[in-house]
Amino acid sequence: MGEATKEHCAYCFDVLLAQLSKPSTPSGVPPASFGNKSKEYPLFVTWQKKGPTSSDDDEERLRGCIGNFSPMRLDTGLCEYALASALRDTRFHPITLNEVPMLSCAVSLLTDFEEAADYMDWEVGVHGVWIEFCVPGRSGLRKRTATFLPEIAKEQGWSKAETIAQLLRKGGYDGPTSNDEVCKSIKLTRYQSQKARLSYDEYAVMRKQSHSI
């Protein structure tokens, strides 16, 4: 089973800082220094930003989260999705260099994929869920997908039914989420993840220590 580490998160900071500092030099991506870089995993990279005042330090808001369900080499995948989640998540404006000191980075390595017996066959706080479902379109049924990482439902205080409703909305379904026909069309895959998180302050200390060795 893969284990996400703070070094994985630190590498995402390395990549983002290299891009934002010298955006015209794509070949300037720093080499990965962590072990097992050639191992392959599906993965997600998440950026969050703390509040602008000291009273908001514990309140972080999402600034980007993108990943891939196809296994990728760790070094390649972290490099690609560190930038994709920071700069190309269409829900947000691209992260700027001035924001970096207020960021934290989380890396999730996805494991233990299982096809569920039905759309309720999973546990809040244990499983991430990926759904595929069909909605009516002008030319027939259209397939949609959506996912939440394992921690999302627990953090939001959602039940399984509420999580499924949110996933349907995320996937672009705007009808009643209690629609039995749509719910029965859901194919749900459950999975687990190994997650690591690193704040910019922790990252700065890690890199200062590594440079002093």
Coordinates of N, CA and C in Angstrom, one line a residue:
M1 N 0.9 -1.2 0.0 CA 0.0 0.0 0.0 C 0.9 1.2 0.0
G2 N 0.5 2.2 -0.8 CA 1.3 3.5 -0.9 C 1.1 4.3 0.4
E3 N 2.2 5.0 0.7 CA 2.1 5.9 1.9 C 2.5 7.3 1.4
A4 N 1.6 8.2 1.5 CA 1.8 9.6 1.2 C 2.7 10.2 2.3
T5 N 3.7 11.1 1.9 CA 4.6 11.7 2.9 C 4.7 13.2 2.7
K6 N 5.2 13.8 3.8 CA 5.4 15.3 3.7 C 6.4 15.6 2.6
E7 N 7.3 14.7 2.2 CA 8.2 15.0 1.1 C 7.5 15.1 -0.2
H8 N 6.4 14.3 -0.3 CA 5.6 14.4 -1.6 C 5.0 15.8 -1.6
C9 N 4.5 16.3 -0.5 CA 3.9 17.6 -0.5 C 5.0 18.7 -0.7
A10 N 6.1 18.5 -0.1 CA 7.2 19.5 -0.3 C 7.6 19.6 -1.8
Y11 N 7.6 18.4 -2.5 CA 7.9 18.4 -3.9 C 6.9 19.3 -4.7
C12 N 5.6 19.1 -4.3 CA 4.6 19.9 -5.0 C 4.9 21.4 -4.8
F13 N 5.3 21.8 -3.6 CA 5.7 23.2 -3.4 C 6.9 23.6 -4.3
D14 N 7.9 22.7 -4.3 CA 9.0 23.0 -5.2 C 8.6 23.3 -6.6
V15 N 7.7 22.4 -7.1 CA 7.2 22.5 -8.5 C 6.5 23.8 -8.7
L16 N 5.6 24.1 -7.8 CA 4.8 25.3 -7.9 C 5.6 26.6 -7.9
L17 N 6.5 26.6 -7.0 CA 7.4 27.8 -6.8 C 8.3 28.0 -8.1
A18 N 8.8 26.9 -8.6 CA 9.6 26.9 -9.8 C 8.8 27.5 -11.0
Q19 N 7.5 27.1 -11.1 CA 6.7 27.6 -12.2 C 6.3 29.0 -12.0
L20 N 6.0 29.4 -10.8 CA 5.5 30.8 -10.6 C 6.7 31.8 -10.6
S21 N 7.9 31.3 -10.2 CA 9.1 32.2 -10.2 C 9.6 32.4 -11.6
K22 N 9.6 31.3 -12.4 CA 10.1 31.4 -13.8 C 9.1 30.7 -14.8
P23 N 8.0 31.3 -15.0 CA 6.9 30.6 -15.8 C 7.3 30.4 -17.2
S24 N 8.3 31.1 -17.7 CA 8.7 30.9 -19.1 C 9.8 29.8 -19.3
T25 N 10.1 29.1 -18.2 CA 11.2 28.1 -18.3 C 10.6 26.7 -17.8
P26 N 9.8 26.1 -18.7 CA 9.2 24.8 -18.3 C 10.2 23.7 -18.0
S27 N 11.4 23.8 -18.6 CA 12.4 22.8 -18.3 C 13.0 22.9 -17.0
G28 N 12.6 23.9 -16.2 CA 13.3 24.2 -14.9 C 12.6 23.5 -13.8
V29 N 11.8 22.4 -14.1 CA 11.2 21.6 -13.0 C 12.2 21.0 -12.1
P30 N 12.2 21.1 -10.8 CA 13.2 20.5 -10.0 C 13.1 19.0 -9.9
P31 N 14.2 18.3 -9.8 CA 14.2 16.9 -9.7 C 13.5 16.4 -8.4
A32 N 12.8 15.3 -8.4 CA 12.2 14.8 -7.2 C 13.3 14.1 -6.4
S33 N 13.3 14.4 -5.1 CA 14.4 13.8 -4.2 C 13.8 12.7 -3.3
F34 N 12.5 12.4 -3.3 CA 12.0 11.4 -2.4 C 12.2 10.0 -3.0
G35 N 12.1 9.0 -2.2 CA 12.2 7.6 -2.6 C 11.0 7.1 -3.4
N36 N 11.2 6.0 -4.0 CA 10.1 5.3 -4.7 C 9.4 6.2 -5.8
K37 N 10.1 7.1 -6.4 CA 9.5 8.0 -7.3 C 9.0 7.4 -8.5
S38 N 9.4 6.2 -8.8 CA 9.0 5.5 -10.0 C 7.7 4.6 -9.8
K39 N 7.3 4.5 -8.5 CA 6.1 3.7 -8.2 C 4.9 4.5 -8.8
E40 N 3.9 3.7 -9.1 CA 2.7 4.3 -9.8 C 1.5 4.2 -8.9
Y41 N 0.7 5.4 -8.8 CA -0.5 5.4 -8.0 C -1.5 6.4 -8.7
P42 N -2.8 6.2 -8.6 CA -3.7 7.2 -8.8 C -3.5 8.3 -7.7
L43 N -3.6 9.5 -8.0 CA -3.4 10.5 -6.9 C -4.1 11.8 -7.1
F44 N -4.3 12.6 -6.0 CA -4.8 13.9 -6.1 C -3.9 14.9 -5.3
V45 N -3.8 16.1 -5.8 CA -3.1 17.2 -5.1 C -4.1 18.2 -4.7
T46 N -4.1 18.6 -3.5 CA -5.1 19.7 -3.0 C -4.3 20.8 -2.4
W47 N -4.7 22.0 -2.8 CA -4.1 23.3 -2.2 C -5.2 24.0 -1.4
Q48 N -4.9 24.4 -0.2 CA -5.8 25.2 0.6 C -5.0 26.4 1.1
K49 N -5.8 27.5 1.4 CA -5.2 28.7 1.8 C -5.8 29.2 3.1
K50 N -5.0 29.6 4.0 CA -5.5 30.1 5.3 C -6.0 31.5 5.2
G51 N -6.7 32.0 6.2 CA -7.3 33.3 6.2 C -6.3 34.4 6.3
P52 N -6.7 35.6 5.9 CA -5.8 36.7 5.9 C -5.4 37.3 7.2
T53 N -6.1 37.0 8.3 CA -5.8 37.5 9.6 C -5.4 36.4 10.6
S54 N -4.8 36.7 11.7 CA -4.4 35.7 12.6 C -5.6 35.0 13.2
S55 N -6.7 35.6 13.3 CA -7.9 35.0 13.8 C -8.5 33.9 12.9
D56 N -8.0 34.0 11.6 CA -8.5 33.1 10.6 C -7.5 32.0 10.3
D57 N -6.4 31.9 11.0 CA -5.3 31.0 10.7 C -5.8 29.5 10.6
D58 N -6.8 29.2 11.5 CA -7.2 27.8 11.5 C -8.3 27.5 10.5
E59 N -8.8 28.5 9.8 CA -9.8 28.4 8.8 C -9.2 28.4 7.4
E60 N -9.1 27.3 6.8 CA -8.5 27.2 5.4 C -9.7 27.0 4.4
R61 N -9.5 27.6 3.2 CA -10.4 27.4 2.2 C -9.7 26.7 1.0
L62 N -10.5 26.0 0.2 CA -10.0 25.3 -0.9 C -9.5 26.2 -2.0
R63 N -8.3 26.0 -2.5 CA -7.8 26.8 -3.7 C -7.6 26.0 -4.9
G64 N -7.7 24.7 -4.8 CA -7.6 23.8 -6.0 C -7.4 22.4 -5.6
C65 N -8.1 21.5 -6.4 CA -7.9 20.1 -6.1 C -8.2 19.3 -7.4
I66 N -7.2 18.7 -8.0 CA -7.3 17.9 -9.2 C -6.4 16.7 -9.1
G67 N -6.9 15.6 -9.7 CA -6.1 14.4 -9.6 C -6.5 13.5 -10.8
N68 N -6.1 12.2 -10.6 CA -6.3 11.3 -11.7 C -6.5 9.9 -11.1
F69 N -7.4 9.1 -11.7 CA -7.7 7.8 -11.2 C -6.8 6.7 -12.0
S70 N -6.0 7.2 -13.0 CA -5.1 6.2 -13.6 C -3.8 6.3 -13.0
P71 N -3.2 5.1 -12.6 CA -1.9 5.1 -11.9 C -0.8 5.9 -12.8
M72 N 0.0 6.7 -12.1 CA 1.1 7.5 -12.7 C 2.3 7.3 -11.8
R73 N 3.5 7.5 -12.4 CA 4.7 7.6 -11.6 C 4.5 8.7 -10.6
L74 N 5.0 8.5 -9.4 CA 4.8 9.5 -8.4 C 5.5 10.9 -8.8
D75 N 6.7 10.9 -9.3 CA 7.3 12.1 -9.7 C 6.6 12.8 -10.8
T76 N 6.2 12.1 -11.8 CA 5.5 12.7 -12.9 C 4.1 13.2 -12.5
G77 N 3.4 12.3 -11.7 CA 2.0 12.7 -11.3 C 2.0 13.9 -10.4
L78 N 2.9 13.9 -9.4 CA 2.9 15.0 -8.5 C 3.2 16.3 -9.2
C79 N 4.2 16.2 -10.1 CA 4.6 17.4 -10.9 C 3.4 18.0 -11.7
E80 N 2.7 17.0 -12.4 CA 1.6 17.5 -13.3 C 0.4 18.0 -12.5
Y81 N 0.1 17.3 -11.4 CA -1.2 17.7 -10.7 C -0.9 18.8 -9.6
A82 N 0.3 19.0 -9.2 CA 0.6 20.2 -8.3 C 0.3 21.4 -9.1
L83 N 0.7 21.4 -10.4 CA 0.4 22.6 -11.2 C -1.0 22.7 -11.7
A84 N -1.6 21.5 -12.1 CA -3.0 21.5 -12.6 C -3.9 22.0 -11.5
S85 N -3.8 21.5 -10.3 CA -4.7 21.9 -9.2 C -4.5 23.4 -8.8
A86 N -3.2 23.9 -8.9 CA -2.9 25.2 -8.5 C -3.3 26.3 -9.5
L87 N -3.2 25.9 -10.8 CA -3.3 26.9 -11.9 C -4.5 26.6 -12.8
R88 N -5.0 25.4 -12.9 CA -6.0 25.1 -13.9 C -7.3 24.4 -13.3
D89 N -7.5 24.6 -12.1 CA -8.8 24.2 -11.5 C -9.8 25.3 -11.8
T90 N -10.8 25.1 -12.7 CA -11.6 26.1 -13.3 C -12.6 26.7 -12.3
R91 N -12.7 26.2 -11.1 CA -13.5 26.7 -10.0 C -12.9 27.9 -9.4
F92 N -11.6 28.1 -9.6 CA -10.8 29.2 -8.9 C -9.9 30.0 -9.9
H93 N -9.5 31.2 -9.4 CA -8.5 31.9 -10.1 C -7.2 31.1 -9.9
P94 N -6.2 31.2 -10.8 CA -4.9 30.5 -10.6 C -4.2 31.1 -9.4
I95 N -3.5 30.2 -8.7 CA -2.8 30.7 -7.5 C -1.6 31.6 -7.9
T96 N -1.3 32.6 -7.2 CA -0.2 33.5 -7.5 C 0.9 33.3 -6.5
L97 N 2.1 33.9 -6.9 CA 3.3 33.7 -6.1 C 3.1 34.3 -4.7
N98 N 2.3 35.4 -4.6 CA 2.1 36.1 -3.3 C 1.3 35.3 -2.4
E99 N 0.5 34.3 -2.9 CA -0.4 33.5 -2.1 C 0.4 32.3 -1.4
V100 N 1.5 31.9 -2.0 CA 2.2 30.7 -1.6 C 2.5 30.6 -0.1
P101 N 2.9 31.7 0.6 CA 3.2 31.6 2.0 C 1.9 31.3 2.8
M102 N 0.8 31.4 2.3 CA -0.5 31.2 3.0 C -1.1 29.8 2.7
L103 N -0.4 29.0 1.9 CA -0.9 27.7 1.4 C -0.5 26.5 2.3
S104 N -1.3 25.5 2.1 CA -0.9 24.2 2.6 C -1.2 23.2 1.4
C105 N -0.4 22.2 1.4 CA -0.6 21.2 0.3 C -0.9 19.8 0.9
A106 N -1.8 19.1 0.3 CA -2.1 17.8 0.7 C -2.0 16.8 -0.6
V107 N -1.4 15.7 -0.3 CA -1.2 14.7 -1.4 C -2.0 13.4 -0.9
S108 N -2.9 12.9 -1.8 CA -3.6 11.7 -1.5 C -3.3 10.7 -2.5
L109 N -2.7 9.5 -2.1 CA -2.5 8.4 -2.9 C -3.6 7.4 -2.8
L110 N -4.3 7.1 -3.9 CA -5.5 6.3 -3.8 C -5.3 4.8 -3.9
T111 N -6.0 4.1 -3.1 CA -5.7 2.6 -3.0 C -7.0 1.9 -2.8
D112 N -6.9 0.5 -2.9 CA -8.0 -0.4 -2.6 C -9.4 0.0 -3.3
F113 N -9.3 0.1 -4.6 CA -10.5 0.3 -5.4 C -11.4 -0.9 -5.4
E114 N -12.7 -0.7 -5.1 CA -13.6 -1.8 -5.1 C -14.9 -1.4 -5.8
E115 N -15.5 -2.2 -6.6 CA -16.9 -1.9 -7.1 C -17.9 -2.2 -6.0
A116 N -18.7 -1.2 -5.7 CA -19.7 -1.4 -4.6 C -20.9 -2.2 -5.1
A117 N -21.6 -2.8 -4.2 CA -22.8 -3.6 -4.6 C -23.9 -2.7 -5.0
D118 N -24.0 -1.5 -4.4 CA -24.9 -0.4 -4.8 C -24.4 0.9 -4.3
Y119 N -25.2 2.0 -4.6 CA -24.6 3.3 -4.3 C -24.5 3.7 -2.8
M120 N -25.0 2.8 -2.0 CA -24.9 3.1 -0.5 C -23.9 2.1 0.1
D121 N -23.2 1.3 -0.7 CA -22.3 0.3 -0.1 C -20.9 0.9 0.1
W122 N -20.8 1.8 1.1 CA -19.6 2.4 1.5 C -19.7 3.0 2.9
E123 N -18.6 3.4 3.5 CA -18.6 4.0 4.8 C -18.1 5.4 4.8
V124 N -18.8 6.3 5.5 CA -18.3 7.7 5.7 C -17.1 7.7 6.5
G125 N -16.1 8.5 6.1 CA -14.8 8.6 6.8 C -13.8 7.5 6.5
V126 N -14.2 6.5 5.8 CA -13.4 5.4 5.4 C -13.1 5.4 3.9
H127 N -14.2 5.5 3.1 CA -14.0 5.4 1.7 C -14.2 6.7 1.0
G128 N -13.4 6.9 -0.1 CA -13.7 7.9 -1.1 C -14.7 7.2 -2.1
V129 N -15.5 8.0 -2.8 CA -16.5 7.4 -3.7 C -16.4 8.1 -5.0
W130 N -16.5 7.3 -6.0 CA -16.5 7.8 -7.4 C -17.8 7.2 -8.1
I131 N -18.6 8.1 -8.6 CA -19.9 7.6 -9.2 C -19.9 7.9 -10.7
E132 N -20.5 7.0 -11.4 CA -20.9 7.1 -12.8 C -22.4 7.0 -12.8
F133 N -23.1 7.9 -13.5 CA -24.5 7.8 -13.6 C -25.0 8.4 -15.0
C134 N -26.2 8.2 -15.3 CA -26.8 8.6 -16.6 C -27.9 9.6 -16.3
V135 N -27.9 10.7 -17.2 CA -29.0 11.6 -17.1 C -29.5 11.8 -18.6
P136 N -30.8 12.1 -18.7 CA -31.4 12.3 -20.0 C -30.8 13.5 -20.7
G137 N -30.5 13.3 -22.0 CA -30.0 14.4 -22.8 C -30.8 14.5 -24.1
R138 N -30.5 15.5 -25.0 CA -31.3 15.6 -26.2 C -31.1 14.4 -27.1
S139 N -30.0 13.8 -27.1 CA -29.7 12.6 -27.9 C -29.7 11.3 -27.2
G140 N -30.4 11.3 -26.0 CA -30.5 10.1 -25.2 C -29.8 10.3 -23.9
L141 N -29.5 9.1 -23.2 CA -28.8 9.2 -21.9 C -27.4 9.7 -22.1
R142 N -26.9 10.5 -21.1 CA -25.6 11.0 -21.1 C -24.9 10.5 -19.8
K143 N -23.7 10.1 -19.9 CA -23.0 9.6 -18.8 C -22.2 10.7 -18.1
R144 N -22.3 10.7 -16.7 CA -21.7 11.8 -15.9 C -20.9 11.0 -14.8
T145 N -19.8 11.7 -14.3 CA -19.0 11.2 -13.2 C -18.7 12.2 -12.2
A146 N -18.4 11.8 -11.0 CA -18.0 12.7 -9.9 C -17.4 11.9 -8.8
T147 N -16.5 12.6 -8.0 CA -15.9 11.9 -6.9 C -15.7 12.8 -5.7
F148 N -15.6 12.3 -4.5 CA -15.2 12.9 -3.3 C -14.1 12.0 -2.7
L149 N -13.0 12.7 -2.2 CA -12.0 11.9 -1.5 C -12.6 11.5 -0.1
P150 N -11.9 10.5 0.5 CA -12.5 9.9 1.7 C -12.8 10.9 2.9
E151 N -12.1 12.0 3.0 CA -12.3 12.8 4.1 C -13.4 13.8 3.9
I152 N -13.9 14.0 2.7 CA -14.8 15.1 2.4 C -16.2 14.9 3.2
A153 N -16.8 13.8 3.1 CA -18.1 13.6 3.7 C -18.0 13.8 5.2
K154 N -17.0 13.3 5.8 CA -16.8 13.4 7.3 C -16.6 14.8 7.7
E155 N -15.8 15.6 6.9 CA -15.5 17.0 7.2 C -16.7 17.8 7.1
Q156 N -17.6 17.5 6.1 CA -18.8 18.3 5.9 C -20.0 17.8 6.8
G157 N -19.8 16.7 7.5 CA -20.9 16.2 8.3 C -22.0 15.6 7.5
W158 N -21.8 15.1 6.3 CA -22.8 14.6 5.5 C -23.1 13.1 5.8
S159 N -24.3 12.7 5.7 CA -24.7 11.3 5.7 C -24.3 10.7 4.3
K160 N -24.5 9.4 4.1 CA -24.3 8.8 2.8 C -25.2 9.3 1.8
A161 N -26.5 9.5 2.2 CA -27.5 10.0 1.2 C -27.2 11.4 0.8
E162 N -26.8 12.2 1.8 CA -26.4 13.6 1.5 C -25.2 13.7 0.6
T163 N -24.2 12.8 0.8 CA -23.0 12.8 0.0 C -23.4 12.4 -1.5
I164 N -24.2 11.4 -1.6 CA -24.6 11.0 -3.0 C -25.3 12.2 -3.7
A165 N -26.2 12.9 -2.9 CA -26.9 14.1 -3.5 C -25.9 15.1 -3.9
Q166 N -24.9 15.4 -3.1 CA -23.8 16.4 -3.5 C -23.0 15.9 -4.7
L167 N -22.8 14.6 -4.8 CA -22.0 14.1 -5.9 C -22.8 14.2 -7.2
L168 N -24.1 14.0 -7.1 CA -25.0 14.2 -8.3 C -24.9 15.6 -8.8
R169 N -25.0 16.6 -7.8 CA -24.9 18.0 -8.2 C -23.5 18.3 -8.8
K170 N -22.5 17.7 -8.2 CA -21.1 18.0 -8.7 C -21.0 17.4 -10.1
G171 N -21.7 16.3 -10.4 CA -21.6 15.7 -11.7 C -22.4 16.4 -12.8
G172 N -23.2 17.5 -12.3 CA -23.9 18.2 -13.3 C -25.4 17.9 -13.4
Y173 N -25.9 17.1 -12.4 CA -27.3 16.7 -12.4 C -28.1 17.8 -11.7
D174 N -29.1 18.4 -12.3 CA -29.8 19.5 -11.7 C -31.3 19.1 -11.3
G175 N -31.6 17.9 -11.5 CA -33.0 17.4 -11.1 C -33.0 17.0 -9.6
P176 N -34.2 16.5 -9.2 CA -34.3 16.0 -7.8 C -33.3 14.9 -7.5
T177 N -32.5 15.0 -6.4 CA -31.5 14.0 -6.1 C -32.1 12.8 -5.5
S178 N -33.4 12.8 -5.2 CA -34.1 11.6 -4.7 C -34.7 10.8 -5.8
N179 N -34.5 11.2 -7.1 CA -35.0 10.5 -8.3 C -34.5 9.1 -8.2
D180 N -35.4 8.2 -8.1 CA -35.1 6.7 -7.9 C -34.4 6.2 -9.1
E181 N -34.9 6.6 -10.3 CA -34.3 6.1 -11.6 C -32.8 6.5 -11.7
V182 N -32.5 7.8 -11.4 CA -31.1 8.2 -11.4 C -30.3 7.5 -10.4
C183 N -30.8 7.4 -9.2 CA -30.0 6.7 -8.1 C -29.7 5.3 -8.5
K184 N -30.7 4.6 -9.1 CA -30.5 3.2 -9.5 C -29.5 3.1 -10.6
S185 N -29.3 4.2 -11.4 CA -28.3 4.1 -12.5 C -26.9 4.3 -12.0
I186 N -26.7 4.7 -10.8 CA -25.4 5.0 -10.2 C -24.5 3.7 -10.1
K187 N -23.4 3.8 -10.7 CA -22.3 2.7 -10.5 C -21.3 3.4 -9.6
L188 N -21.1 2.8 -8.4 CA -20.2 3.4 -7.4 C -19.0 2.6 -7.2
T189 N -17.9 3.2 -7.3 CA -16.6 2.6 -6.9 C -16.1 3.3 -5.7
R190 N -15.8 2.4 -4.7 CA -15.2 3.0 -3.4 C -13.7 2.7 -3.4
Y191 N -13.1 3.6 -2.7 CA -11.6 3.5 -2.6 C -11.1 4.1 -1.3
Q192 N -9.9 3.9 -0.9 CA -9.3 4.5 0.3 C -8.1 5.3 -0.2
S193 N -7.5 6.1 0.8 CA -6.4 6.9 0.4 C -5.4 7.0 1.6
Q194 N -4.2 7.2 1.2 CA -3.1 7.6 2.2 C -2.8 9.1 1.9
K195 N -3.0 9.9 3.0 CA -2.9 11.3 2.8 C -1.8 11.9 3.7
A196 N -1.1 12.9 3.1 CA -0.1 13.7 3.8 C -0.4 15.2 3.6
R197 N -0.1 16.0 4.6 CA -0.4 17.4 4.5 C 0.8 18.2 5.0
L198 N 1.1 19.3 4.3 CA 2.3 20.2 4.7 C 1.9 21.6 4.5
S199 N 2.1 22.5 5.5 CA 1.9 23.9 5.4 C 3.2 24.5 4.8
Y200 N 3.0 25.7 4.3 CA 4.2 26.4 3.7 C 5.2 26.6 4.8
D201 N 4.8 27.0 6.0 CA 5.8 27.2 7.1 C 6.6 25.9 7.3
E202 N 5.9 24.8 7.3 CA 6.7 23.5 7.5 C 7.6 23.2 6.3
Y203 N 7.1 23.6 5.1 CA 7.9 23.4 3.9 C 9.2 24.2 4.0
A204 N 9.1 25.5 4.4 CA 10.2 26.4 4.5 C 11.3 25.8 5.5
V205 N 10.8 25.3 6.6 CA 11.7 24.7 7.6 C 12.4 23.5 7.0
M206 N 11.7 22.6 6.3 CA 12.3 21.4 5.7 C 13.3 21.8 4.7
R207 N 13.1 22.8 3.8 CA 14.0 23.1 2.8 C 15.2 23.8 3.4
K208 N 15.0 24.6 4.5 CA 16.2 25.3 5.1 C 17.1 24.2 5.8
Q209 N 16.5 23.2 6.4 CA 17.3 22.2 7.0 C 18.0 21.3 6.0
S210 N 17.4 21.0 4.8 CA 18.1 20.2 3.8 C 19.2 21.0 3.2
H211 N 19.1 22.3 3.0 CA 20.1 23.1 2.4 C 21.3 23.3 3.4
S212 N 21.1 23.1 4.7 CA 22.2 23.3 5.7 C 23.0 22.1 5.9
I213 N 22.5 20.9 5.3 CA 23.2 19.7 5.5 C 24.4 19.6 4.6

